[in-house]
Tab-separated table of C-alpha atoms and ligand atoms in Angstrom:
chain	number	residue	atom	x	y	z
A	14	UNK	CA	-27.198	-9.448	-8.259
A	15	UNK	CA	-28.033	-12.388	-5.864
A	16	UNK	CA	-29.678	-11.302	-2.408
A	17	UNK	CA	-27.997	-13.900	0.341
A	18	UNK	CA	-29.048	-14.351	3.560
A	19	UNK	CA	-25.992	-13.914	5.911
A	20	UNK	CA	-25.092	-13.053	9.163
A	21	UNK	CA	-22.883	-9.948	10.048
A	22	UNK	CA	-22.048	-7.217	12.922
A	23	UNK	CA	-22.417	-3.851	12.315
A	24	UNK	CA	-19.800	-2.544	14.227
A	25	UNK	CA	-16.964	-4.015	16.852
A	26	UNK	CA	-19.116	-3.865	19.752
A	27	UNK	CA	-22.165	-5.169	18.426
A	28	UNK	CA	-22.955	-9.371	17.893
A	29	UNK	CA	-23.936	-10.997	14.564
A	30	UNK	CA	-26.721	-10.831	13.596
A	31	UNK	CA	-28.689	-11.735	10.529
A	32	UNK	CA	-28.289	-9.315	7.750
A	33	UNK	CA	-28.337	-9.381	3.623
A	34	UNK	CA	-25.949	-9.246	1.358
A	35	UNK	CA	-25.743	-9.353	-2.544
A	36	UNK	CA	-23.032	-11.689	-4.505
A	37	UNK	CA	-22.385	-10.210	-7.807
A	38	UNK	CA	-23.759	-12.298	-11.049
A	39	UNK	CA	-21.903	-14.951	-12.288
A	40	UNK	CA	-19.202	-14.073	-14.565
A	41	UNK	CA	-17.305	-16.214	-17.798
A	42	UNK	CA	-14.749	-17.263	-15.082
A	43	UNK	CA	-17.315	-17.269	-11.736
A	44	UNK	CA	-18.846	-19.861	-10.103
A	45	UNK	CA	-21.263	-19.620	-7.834
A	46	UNK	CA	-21.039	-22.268	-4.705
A	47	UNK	CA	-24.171	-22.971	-2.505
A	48	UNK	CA	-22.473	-23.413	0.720
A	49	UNK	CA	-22.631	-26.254	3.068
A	50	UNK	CA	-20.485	-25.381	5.752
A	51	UNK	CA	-18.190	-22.960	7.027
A	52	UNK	CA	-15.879	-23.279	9.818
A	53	UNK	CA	-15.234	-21.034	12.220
A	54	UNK	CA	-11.454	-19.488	12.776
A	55	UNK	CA	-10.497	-17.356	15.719
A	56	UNK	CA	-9.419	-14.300	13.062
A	57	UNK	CA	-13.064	-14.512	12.705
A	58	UNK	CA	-13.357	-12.969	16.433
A	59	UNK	CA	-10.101	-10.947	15.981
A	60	UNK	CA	-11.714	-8.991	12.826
A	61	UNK	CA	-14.997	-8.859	13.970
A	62	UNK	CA	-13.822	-7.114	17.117
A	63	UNK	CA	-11.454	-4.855	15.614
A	64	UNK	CA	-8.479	-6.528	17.351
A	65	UNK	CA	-6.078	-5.552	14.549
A	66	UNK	CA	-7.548	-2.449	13.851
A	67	UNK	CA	-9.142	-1.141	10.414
A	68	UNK	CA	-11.909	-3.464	10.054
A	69	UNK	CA	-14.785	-2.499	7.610
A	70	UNK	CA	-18.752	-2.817	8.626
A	71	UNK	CA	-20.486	-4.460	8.332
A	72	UNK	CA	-18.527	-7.331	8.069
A	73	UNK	CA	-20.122	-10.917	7.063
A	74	UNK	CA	-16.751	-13.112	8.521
A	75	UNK	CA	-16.005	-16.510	7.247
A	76	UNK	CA	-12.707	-18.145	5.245
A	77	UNK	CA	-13.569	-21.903	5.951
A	78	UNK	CA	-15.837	-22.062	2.910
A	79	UNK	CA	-17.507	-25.721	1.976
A	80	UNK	CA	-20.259	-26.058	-0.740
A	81	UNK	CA	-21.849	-27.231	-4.155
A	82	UNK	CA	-21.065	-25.605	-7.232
A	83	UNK	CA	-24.927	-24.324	-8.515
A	84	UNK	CA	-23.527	-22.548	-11.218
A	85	UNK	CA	-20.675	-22.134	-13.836
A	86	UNK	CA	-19.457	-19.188	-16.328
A	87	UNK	CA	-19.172	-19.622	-20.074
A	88	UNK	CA	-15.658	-19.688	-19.391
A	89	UNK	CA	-15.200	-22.006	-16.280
A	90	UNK	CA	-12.796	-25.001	-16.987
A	91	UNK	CA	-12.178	-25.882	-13.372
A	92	UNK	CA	-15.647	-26.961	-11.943
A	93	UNK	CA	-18.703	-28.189	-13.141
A	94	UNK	CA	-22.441	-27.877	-11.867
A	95	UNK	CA	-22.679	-30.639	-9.005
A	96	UNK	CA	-19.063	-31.065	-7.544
A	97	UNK	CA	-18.003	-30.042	-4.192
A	98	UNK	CA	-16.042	-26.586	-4.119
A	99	UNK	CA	-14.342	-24.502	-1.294
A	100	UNK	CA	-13.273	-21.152	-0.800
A	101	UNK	CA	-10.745	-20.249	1.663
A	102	UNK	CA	-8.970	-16.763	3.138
A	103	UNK	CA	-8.880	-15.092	-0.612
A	104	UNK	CA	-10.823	-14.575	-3.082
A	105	UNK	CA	-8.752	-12.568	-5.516
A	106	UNK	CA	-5.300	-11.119	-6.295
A	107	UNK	CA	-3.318	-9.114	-8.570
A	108	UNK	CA	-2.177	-11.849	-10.632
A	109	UNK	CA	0.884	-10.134	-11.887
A	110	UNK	CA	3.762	-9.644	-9.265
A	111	UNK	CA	6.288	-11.863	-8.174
A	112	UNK	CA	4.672	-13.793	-5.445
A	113	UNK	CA	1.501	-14.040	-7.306
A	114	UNK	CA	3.406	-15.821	-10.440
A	115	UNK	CA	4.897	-17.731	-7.741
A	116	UNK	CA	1.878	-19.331	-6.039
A	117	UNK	CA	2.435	-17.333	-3.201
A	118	UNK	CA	-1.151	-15.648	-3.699
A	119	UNK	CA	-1.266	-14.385	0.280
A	120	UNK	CA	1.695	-12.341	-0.011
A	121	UNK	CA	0.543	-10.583	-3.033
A	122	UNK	CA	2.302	-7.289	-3.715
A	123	UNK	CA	-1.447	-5.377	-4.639
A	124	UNK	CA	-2.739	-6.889	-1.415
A	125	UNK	CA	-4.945	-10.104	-2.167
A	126	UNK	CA	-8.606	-9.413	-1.913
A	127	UNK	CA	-9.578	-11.269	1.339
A	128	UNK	CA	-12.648	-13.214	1.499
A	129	UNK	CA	-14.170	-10.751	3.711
A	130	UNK	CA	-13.265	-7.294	5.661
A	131	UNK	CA	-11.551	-6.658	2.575
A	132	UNK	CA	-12.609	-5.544	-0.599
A	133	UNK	CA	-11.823	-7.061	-4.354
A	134	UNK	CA	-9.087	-6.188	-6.542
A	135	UNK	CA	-11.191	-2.919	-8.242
A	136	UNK	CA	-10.869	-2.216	-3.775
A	137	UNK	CA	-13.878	-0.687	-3.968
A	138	UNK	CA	-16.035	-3.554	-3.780
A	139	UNK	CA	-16.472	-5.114	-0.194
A	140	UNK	CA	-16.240	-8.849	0.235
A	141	UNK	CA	-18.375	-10.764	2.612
A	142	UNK	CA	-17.337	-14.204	3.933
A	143	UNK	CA	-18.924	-17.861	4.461
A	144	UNK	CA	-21.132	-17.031	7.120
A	145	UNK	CA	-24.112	-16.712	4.317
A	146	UNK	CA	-25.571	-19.159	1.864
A	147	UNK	CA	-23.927	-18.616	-1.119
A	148	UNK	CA	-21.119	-17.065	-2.510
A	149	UNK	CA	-19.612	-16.446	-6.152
A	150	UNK	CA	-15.894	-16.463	-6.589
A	151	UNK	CA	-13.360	-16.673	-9.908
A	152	UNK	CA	-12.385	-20.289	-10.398
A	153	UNK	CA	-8.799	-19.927	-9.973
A	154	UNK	CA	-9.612	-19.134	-6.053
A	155	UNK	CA	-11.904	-22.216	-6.021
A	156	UNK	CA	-10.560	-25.465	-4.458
A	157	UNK	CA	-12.048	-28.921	-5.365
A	158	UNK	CA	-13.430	-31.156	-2.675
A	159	UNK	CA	-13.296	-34.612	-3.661
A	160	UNK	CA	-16.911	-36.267	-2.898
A	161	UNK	CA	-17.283	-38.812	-0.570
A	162	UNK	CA	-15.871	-36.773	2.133
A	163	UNK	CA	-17.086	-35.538	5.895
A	164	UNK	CA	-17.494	-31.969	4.610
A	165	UNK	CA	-18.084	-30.253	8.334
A	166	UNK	CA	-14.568	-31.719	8.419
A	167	UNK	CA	-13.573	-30.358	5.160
A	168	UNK	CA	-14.494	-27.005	6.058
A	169	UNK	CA	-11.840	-25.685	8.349
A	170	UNK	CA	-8.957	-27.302	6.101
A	171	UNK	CA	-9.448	-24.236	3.730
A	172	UNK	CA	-7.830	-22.181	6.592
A	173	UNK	CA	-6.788	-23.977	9.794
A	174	UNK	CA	-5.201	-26.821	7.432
A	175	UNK	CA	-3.595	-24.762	5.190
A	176	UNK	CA	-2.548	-22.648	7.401
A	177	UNK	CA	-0.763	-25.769	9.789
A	178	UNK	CA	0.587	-27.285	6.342
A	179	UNK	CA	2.225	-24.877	4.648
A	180	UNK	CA	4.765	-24.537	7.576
A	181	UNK	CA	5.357	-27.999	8.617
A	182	UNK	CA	6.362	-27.774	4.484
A	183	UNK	CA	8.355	-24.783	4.354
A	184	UNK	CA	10.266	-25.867	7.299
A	185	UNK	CA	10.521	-29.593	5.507
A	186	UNK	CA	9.338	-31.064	8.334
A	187	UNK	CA	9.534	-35.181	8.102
A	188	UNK	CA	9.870	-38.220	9.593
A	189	UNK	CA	11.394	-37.985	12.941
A	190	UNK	CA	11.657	-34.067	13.153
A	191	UNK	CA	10.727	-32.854	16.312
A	192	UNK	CA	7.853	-30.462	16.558
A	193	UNK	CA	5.825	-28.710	19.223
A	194	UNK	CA	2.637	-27.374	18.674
A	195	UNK	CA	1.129	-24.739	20.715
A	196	UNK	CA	-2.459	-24.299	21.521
A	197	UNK	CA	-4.744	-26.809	21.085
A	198	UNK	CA	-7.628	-24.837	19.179
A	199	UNK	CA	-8.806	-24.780	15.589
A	200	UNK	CA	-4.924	-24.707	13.792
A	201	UNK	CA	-3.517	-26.427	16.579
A	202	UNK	CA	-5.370	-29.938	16.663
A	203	UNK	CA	-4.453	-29.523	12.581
A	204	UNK	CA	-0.426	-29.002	12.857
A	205	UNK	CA	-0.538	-31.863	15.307
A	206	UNK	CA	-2.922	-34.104	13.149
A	207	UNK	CA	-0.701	-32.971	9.848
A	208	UNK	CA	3.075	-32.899	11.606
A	209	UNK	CA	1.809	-36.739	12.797
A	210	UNK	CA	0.672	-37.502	9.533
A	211	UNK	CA	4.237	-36.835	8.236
A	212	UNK	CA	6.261	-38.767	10.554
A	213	UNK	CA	7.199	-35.712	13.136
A	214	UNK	CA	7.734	-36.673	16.716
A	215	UNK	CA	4.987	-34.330	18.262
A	216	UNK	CA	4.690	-32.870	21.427
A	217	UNK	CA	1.198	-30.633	22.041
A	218	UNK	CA	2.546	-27.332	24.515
A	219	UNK	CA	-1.001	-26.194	26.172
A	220	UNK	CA	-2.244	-24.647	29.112
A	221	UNK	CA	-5.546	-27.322	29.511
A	222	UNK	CA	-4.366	-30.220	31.317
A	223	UNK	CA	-7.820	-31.391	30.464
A	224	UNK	CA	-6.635	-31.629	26.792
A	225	UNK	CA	-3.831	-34.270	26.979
A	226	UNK	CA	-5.877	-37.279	26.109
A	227	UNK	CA	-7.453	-35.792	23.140
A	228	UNK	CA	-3.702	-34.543	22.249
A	229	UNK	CA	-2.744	-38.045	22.247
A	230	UNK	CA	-5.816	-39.259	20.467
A	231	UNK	CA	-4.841	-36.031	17.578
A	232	UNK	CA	-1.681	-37.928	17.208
A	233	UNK	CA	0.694	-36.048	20.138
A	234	UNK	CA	3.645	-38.347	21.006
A	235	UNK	CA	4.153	-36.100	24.434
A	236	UNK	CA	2.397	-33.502	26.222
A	237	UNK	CA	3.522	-30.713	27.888
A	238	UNK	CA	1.696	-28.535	30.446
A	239	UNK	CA	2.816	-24.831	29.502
A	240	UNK	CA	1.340	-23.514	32.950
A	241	UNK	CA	3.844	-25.631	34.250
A	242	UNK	CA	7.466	-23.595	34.495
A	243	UNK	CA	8.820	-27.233	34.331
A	244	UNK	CA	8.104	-27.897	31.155
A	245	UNK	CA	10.054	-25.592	29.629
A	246	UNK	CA	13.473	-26.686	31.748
A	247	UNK	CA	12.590	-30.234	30.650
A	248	UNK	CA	11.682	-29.338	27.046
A	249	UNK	CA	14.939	-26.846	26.429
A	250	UNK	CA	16.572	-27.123	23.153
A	251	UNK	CA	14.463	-30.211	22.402
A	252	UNK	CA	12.671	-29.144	19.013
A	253	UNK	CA	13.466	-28.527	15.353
A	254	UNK	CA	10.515	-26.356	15.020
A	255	UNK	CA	7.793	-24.491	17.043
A	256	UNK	CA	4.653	-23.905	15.567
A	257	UNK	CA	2.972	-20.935	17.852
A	258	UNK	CA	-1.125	-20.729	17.521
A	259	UNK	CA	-1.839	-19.019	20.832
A	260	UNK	CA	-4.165	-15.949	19.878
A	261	UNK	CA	-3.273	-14.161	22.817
A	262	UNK	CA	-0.395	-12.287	24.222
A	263	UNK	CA	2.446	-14.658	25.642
A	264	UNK	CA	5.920	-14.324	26.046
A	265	UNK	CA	7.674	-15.648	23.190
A	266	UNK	CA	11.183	-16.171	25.024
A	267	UNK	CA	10.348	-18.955	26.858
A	268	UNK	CA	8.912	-20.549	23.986
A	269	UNK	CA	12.024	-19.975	22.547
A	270	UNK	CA	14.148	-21.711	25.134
A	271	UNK	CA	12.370	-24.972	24.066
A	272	UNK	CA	14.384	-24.437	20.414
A	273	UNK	CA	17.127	-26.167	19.528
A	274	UNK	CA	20.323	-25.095	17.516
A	275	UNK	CA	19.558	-24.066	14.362
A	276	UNK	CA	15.583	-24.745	14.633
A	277	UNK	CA	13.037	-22.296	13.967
A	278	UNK	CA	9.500	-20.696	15.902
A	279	UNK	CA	6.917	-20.269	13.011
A	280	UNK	CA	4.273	-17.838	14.509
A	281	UNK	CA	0.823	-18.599	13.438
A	282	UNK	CA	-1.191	-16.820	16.355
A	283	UNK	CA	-1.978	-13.396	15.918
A	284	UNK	CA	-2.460	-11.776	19.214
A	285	UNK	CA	-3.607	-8.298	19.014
A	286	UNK	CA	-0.547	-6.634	20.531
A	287	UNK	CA	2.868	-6.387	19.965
A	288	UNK	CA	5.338	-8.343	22.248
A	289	UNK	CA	9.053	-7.687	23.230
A	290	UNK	CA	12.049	-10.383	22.247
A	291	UNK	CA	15.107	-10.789	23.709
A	292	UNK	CA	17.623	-10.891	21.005
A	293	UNK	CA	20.130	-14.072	23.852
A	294	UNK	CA	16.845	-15.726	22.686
A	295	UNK	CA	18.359	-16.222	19.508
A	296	UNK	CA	21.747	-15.848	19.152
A	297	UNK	CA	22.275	-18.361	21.935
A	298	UNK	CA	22.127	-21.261	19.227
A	299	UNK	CA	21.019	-19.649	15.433
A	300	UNK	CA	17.682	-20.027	16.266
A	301	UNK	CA	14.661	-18.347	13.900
A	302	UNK	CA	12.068	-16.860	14.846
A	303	UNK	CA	9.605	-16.582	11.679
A	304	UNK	CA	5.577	-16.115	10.641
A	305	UNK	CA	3.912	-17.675	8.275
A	306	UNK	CA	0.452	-16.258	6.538
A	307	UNK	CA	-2.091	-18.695	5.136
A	308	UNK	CA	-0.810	-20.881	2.227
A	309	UNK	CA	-1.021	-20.078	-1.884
A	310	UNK	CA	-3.994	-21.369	-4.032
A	311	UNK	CA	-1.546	-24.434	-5.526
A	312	UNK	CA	-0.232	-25.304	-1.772
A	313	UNK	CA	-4.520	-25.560	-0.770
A	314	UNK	CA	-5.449	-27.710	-3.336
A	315	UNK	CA	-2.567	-29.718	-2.877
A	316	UNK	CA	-3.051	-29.994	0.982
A	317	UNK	CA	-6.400	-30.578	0.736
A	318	UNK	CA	-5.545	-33.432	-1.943
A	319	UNK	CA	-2.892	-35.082	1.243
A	320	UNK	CA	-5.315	-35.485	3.315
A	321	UNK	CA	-8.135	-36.587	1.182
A	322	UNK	CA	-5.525	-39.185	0.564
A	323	UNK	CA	-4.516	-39.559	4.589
A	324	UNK	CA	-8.078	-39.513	5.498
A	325	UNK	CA	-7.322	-36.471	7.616
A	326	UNK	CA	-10.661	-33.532	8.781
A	327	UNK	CA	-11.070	-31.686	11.219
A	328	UNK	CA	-12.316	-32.604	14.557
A	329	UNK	CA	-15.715	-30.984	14.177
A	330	UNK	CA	-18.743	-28.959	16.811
A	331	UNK	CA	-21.450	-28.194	14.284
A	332	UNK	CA	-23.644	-25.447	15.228
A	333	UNK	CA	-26.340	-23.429	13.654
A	334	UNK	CA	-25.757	-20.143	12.529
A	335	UNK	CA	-27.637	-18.593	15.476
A	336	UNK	CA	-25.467	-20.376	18.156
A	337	UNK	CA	-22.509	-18.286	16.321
A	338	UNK	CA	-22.252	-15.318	19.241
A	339	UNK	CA	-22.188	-18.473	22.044
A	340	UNK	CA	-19.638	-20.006	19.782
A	341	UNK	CA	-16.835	-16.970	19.981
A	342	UNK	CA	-17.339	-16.691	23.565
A	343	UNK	CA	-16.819	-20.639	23.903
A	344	UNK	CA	-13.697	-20.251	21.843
A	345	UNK	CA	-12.459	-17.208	23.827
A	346	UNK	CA	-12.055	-19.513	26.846
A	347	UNK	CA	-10.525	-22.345	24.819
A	348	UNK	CA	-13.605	-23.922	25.200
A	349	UNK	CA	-13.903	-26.014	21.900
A	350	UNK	CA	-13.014	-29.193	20.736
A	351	UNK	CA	-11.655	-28.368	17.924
A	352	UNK	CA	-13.547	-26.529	15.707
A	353	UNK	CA	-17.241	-24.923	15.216
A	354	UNK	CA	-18.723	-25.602	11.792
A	355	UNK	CA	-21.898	-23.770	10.770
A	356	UNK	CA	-24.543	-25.584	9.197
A	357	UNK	CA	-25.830	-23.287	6.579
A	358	UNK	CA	-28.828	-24.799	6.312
A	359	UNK	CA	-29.955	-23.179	9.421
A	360	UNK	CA	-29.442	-19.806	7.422
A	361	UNK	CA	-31.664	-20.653	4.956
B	405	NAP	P1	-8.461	-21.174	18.741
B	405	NAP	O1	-9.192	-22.332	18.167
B	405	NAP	O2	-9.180	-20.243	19.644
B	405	NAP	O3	-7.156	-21.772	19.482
B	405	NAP	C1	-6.228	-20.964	20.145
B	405	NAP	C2	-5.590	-21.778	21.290
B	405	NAP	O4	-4.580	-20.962	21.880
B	405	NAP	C3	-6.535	-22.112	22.421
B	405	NAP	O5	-7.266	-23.288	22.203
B	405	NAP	C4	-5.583	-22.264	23.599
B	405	NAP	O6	-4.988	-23.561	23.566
B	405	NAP	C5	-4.489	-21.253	23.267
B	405	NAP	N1	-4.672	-20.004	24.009
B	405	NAP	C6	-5.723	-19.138	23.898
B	405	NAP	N2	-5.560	-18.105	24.744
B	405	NAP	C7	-4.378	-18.328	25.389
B	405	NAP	C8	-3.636	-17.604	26.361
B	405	NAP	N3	-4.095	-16.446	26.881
B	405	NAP	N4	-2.441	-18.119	26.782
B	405	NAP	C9	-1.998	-19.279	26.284
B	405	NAP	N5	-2.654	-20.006	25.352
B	405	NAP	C10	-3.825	-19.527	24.911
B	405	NAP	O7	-7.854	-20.259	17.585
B	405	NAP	P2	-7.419	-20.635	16.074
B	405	NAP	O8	-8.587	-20.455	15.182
B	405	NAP	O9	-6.643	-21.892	16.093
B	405	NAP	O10	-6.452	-19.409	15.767
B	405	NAP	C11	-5.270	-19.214	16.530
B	405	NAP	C12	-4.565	-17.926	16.129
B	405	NAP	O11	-4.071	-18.073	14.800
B	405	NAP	C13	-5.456	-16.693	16.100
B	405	NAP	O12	-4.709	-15.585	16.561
B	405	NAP	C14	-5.773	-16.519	14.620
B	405	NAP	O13	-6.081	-15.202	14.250
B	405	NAP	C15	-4.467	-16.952	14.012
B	405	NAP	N6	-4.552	-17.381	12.607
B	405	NAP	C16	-3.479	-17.112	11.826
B	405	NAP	C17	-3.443	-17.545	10.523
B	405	NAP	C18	-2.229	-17.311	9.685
B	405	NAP	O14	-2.315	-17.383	8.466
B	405	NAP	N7	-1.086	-17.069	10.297
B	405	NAP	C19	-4.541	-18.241	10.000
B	405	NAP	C20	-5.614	-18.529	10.840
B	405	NAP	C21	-5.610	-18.103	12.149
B	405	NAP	P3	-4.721	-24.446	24.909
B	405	NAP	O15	-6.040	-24.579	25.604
B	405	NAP	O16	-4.217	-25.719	24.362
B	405	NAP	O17	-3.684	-23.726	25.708
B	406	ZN	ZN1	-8.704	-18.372	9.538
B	407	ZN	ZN1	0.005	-10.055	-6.902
């Protein structure tokens, strides 16, 4: 076993704190990642604080995984010793069912093994995230990093990006489709930098005036102040497709007022309770309202191939591990610009 030095809460009312963990030895199809970064997603906060209910302590967080690969198994065709690896929200699945044989990893029927607050396939095991120096994972739920890139940047592709992508995809967003992306936070400053990259006609939908410029800067064609009650009579009927990333409770009818016929509201955000819908909301012009979870292991790699190839990061804060606690309450208040990235050096 390999001790790591990590940093974890012990329960949903307690901070994080340093703590250590042990990665299991390297197996034929392991490899074992020294990690650079790891960004820092608001399920992070969510989990640690029991927002969804069931978490497991204590609970290392971190799905936003950047490193070098240190070592290989016998049977590792993927990676070799020296390239740049990254983990994101899964670290395992069945392998077997119909998503899984699919690429469609996150909806596995087993349950995928999460990357932490979960537990591996045996689900006995518990997993513990990026927030740590090292971690060992089977090579199929490895991503390559091609060198020469910003990794602090890289980081937060393995979940924000993926996350933002898969949609824009799925709903075959393109050139001139009309999107609106709401909440300018870690996924949001992606599906705007993403729906951009792919020709969309973007609008960012926030509550911080104070962001419009950097919306802009992102890529945002318009902006549109969602404290504002006027925005939504301007904005009604106006877009193909909604991409939701508040993390809060919000009311989703209004949001869908700003849908056009036969567009779609692809909810990313995960607030912690449940929220009513008003079925005119829909039916008044064949509107969808829809989710989407993560992205498969095929979609990652080939997202984080685009934008290796559009020059596309994330817009980066690095911090140091021990800033992490300052960090949550920071992004609590919508408070960062646009994503924390741990160093993992100052782990070490
Ligand atoms: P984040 O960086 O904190 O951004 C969330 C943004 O939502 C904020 O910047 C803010 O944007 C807006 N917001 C926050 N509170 C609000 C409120 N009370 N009313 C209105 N707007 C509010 O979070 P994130 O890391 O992007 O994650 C966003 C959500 O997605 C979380 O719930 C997270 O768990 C979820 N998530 C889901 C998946 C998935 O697979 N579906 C993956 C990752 C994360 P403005 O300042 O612009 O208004
Ligand atoms: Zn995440
Ligand atoms: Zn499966």
């Amino acid at each position: 076993m390999l001790k790591t030095k990590a940093y974890a809460a012990q329960s949903a009312r307690s901070t994080l704190a340093p703590f250590e963990v042990e990665r299991r030895d390297v197996r034929d199809r392991d490899v074992l990642i020294e990690i650079a970064y790891c960004g820092v997603c608001h399920s992070d906060i969510h989990q640690v604080r029991d927002e969804w209910g069931g978490s497991l302590f204590p609970m290392v967080p971190g799905h936003e995984i950047v490193g070098k690969v240190t070592r290989v198994g016998a049977r590792v065709e993927k990676l070799k010793v020296g390239d740049l690896a990254g983990v994101g929200c899964m670290v395992d699945s069945c392998r077997k069912c119909d998503p899984c044989r699919h690429d469609l990893e996150q909806f596995c029927e087993r349950g995928a093994a999460m990357t932490y607050n979960g537990t591996e396939m045996d689900r006995k095991t518990p997993t513990y995230g990026g927030y740590s120096t090292q971690v060992v994972v089977d090579e199929r739920f490895a991503l390559k990093i091609q060198p020469g890139v910003d990794l602090t940047g890289v980081a937060p592709l393995l979940c924000a990006g993926i996350t933002t992508y898969s949609p824009l995809r799925h709903w075959k967003a393109t050139k001139g489709s009309r999107v609106g992306v709401v909440g300018l936070g870690g996924l949001g400053h992606m599906a705007v930098k993403l729906a951009a990259s792919m020709g969309c006609e973007v609008t960012m939908l926030s509550t911080s005036r104070s962001k419009e410029a950097d919306a802009r800067r992102l890529g945002a064609h318009e902006f549109g102040l969602t404290s504002d009650d006027a925005t939504f009579k301007k904005l009604a009927g106006r877009f193909d497709l909604i991409i939701d990333t508040i993390s809060a409770a919000h009311d989703y009818d209004k949001f869908l007022g700003m849908v056009k016929v036969d567009g779609a509201m692809v909810l990313l955000g995960v607030p912690p309770q449940p929220a009513p819908v008003h079925a005119f909301s829909l039916i008044g012009g064949r509107k969808s309202l829809a989710g989407s979870l993560i992205g498969g292991i095929a979609e990652t790699q080939e997202m984080l191939d685009y934008c290796a190839g559009h020059g596309i990061v994330a817009d980066v804060e690095v911090i140091p591990i021990q800033k992490i606690n300052e960090a949550y309450e920071r992004m609590i208040k919508g408070d960062v610009r646009y994503r924390f990235s741990i160093d993992a050096k100052s782990l070490r």
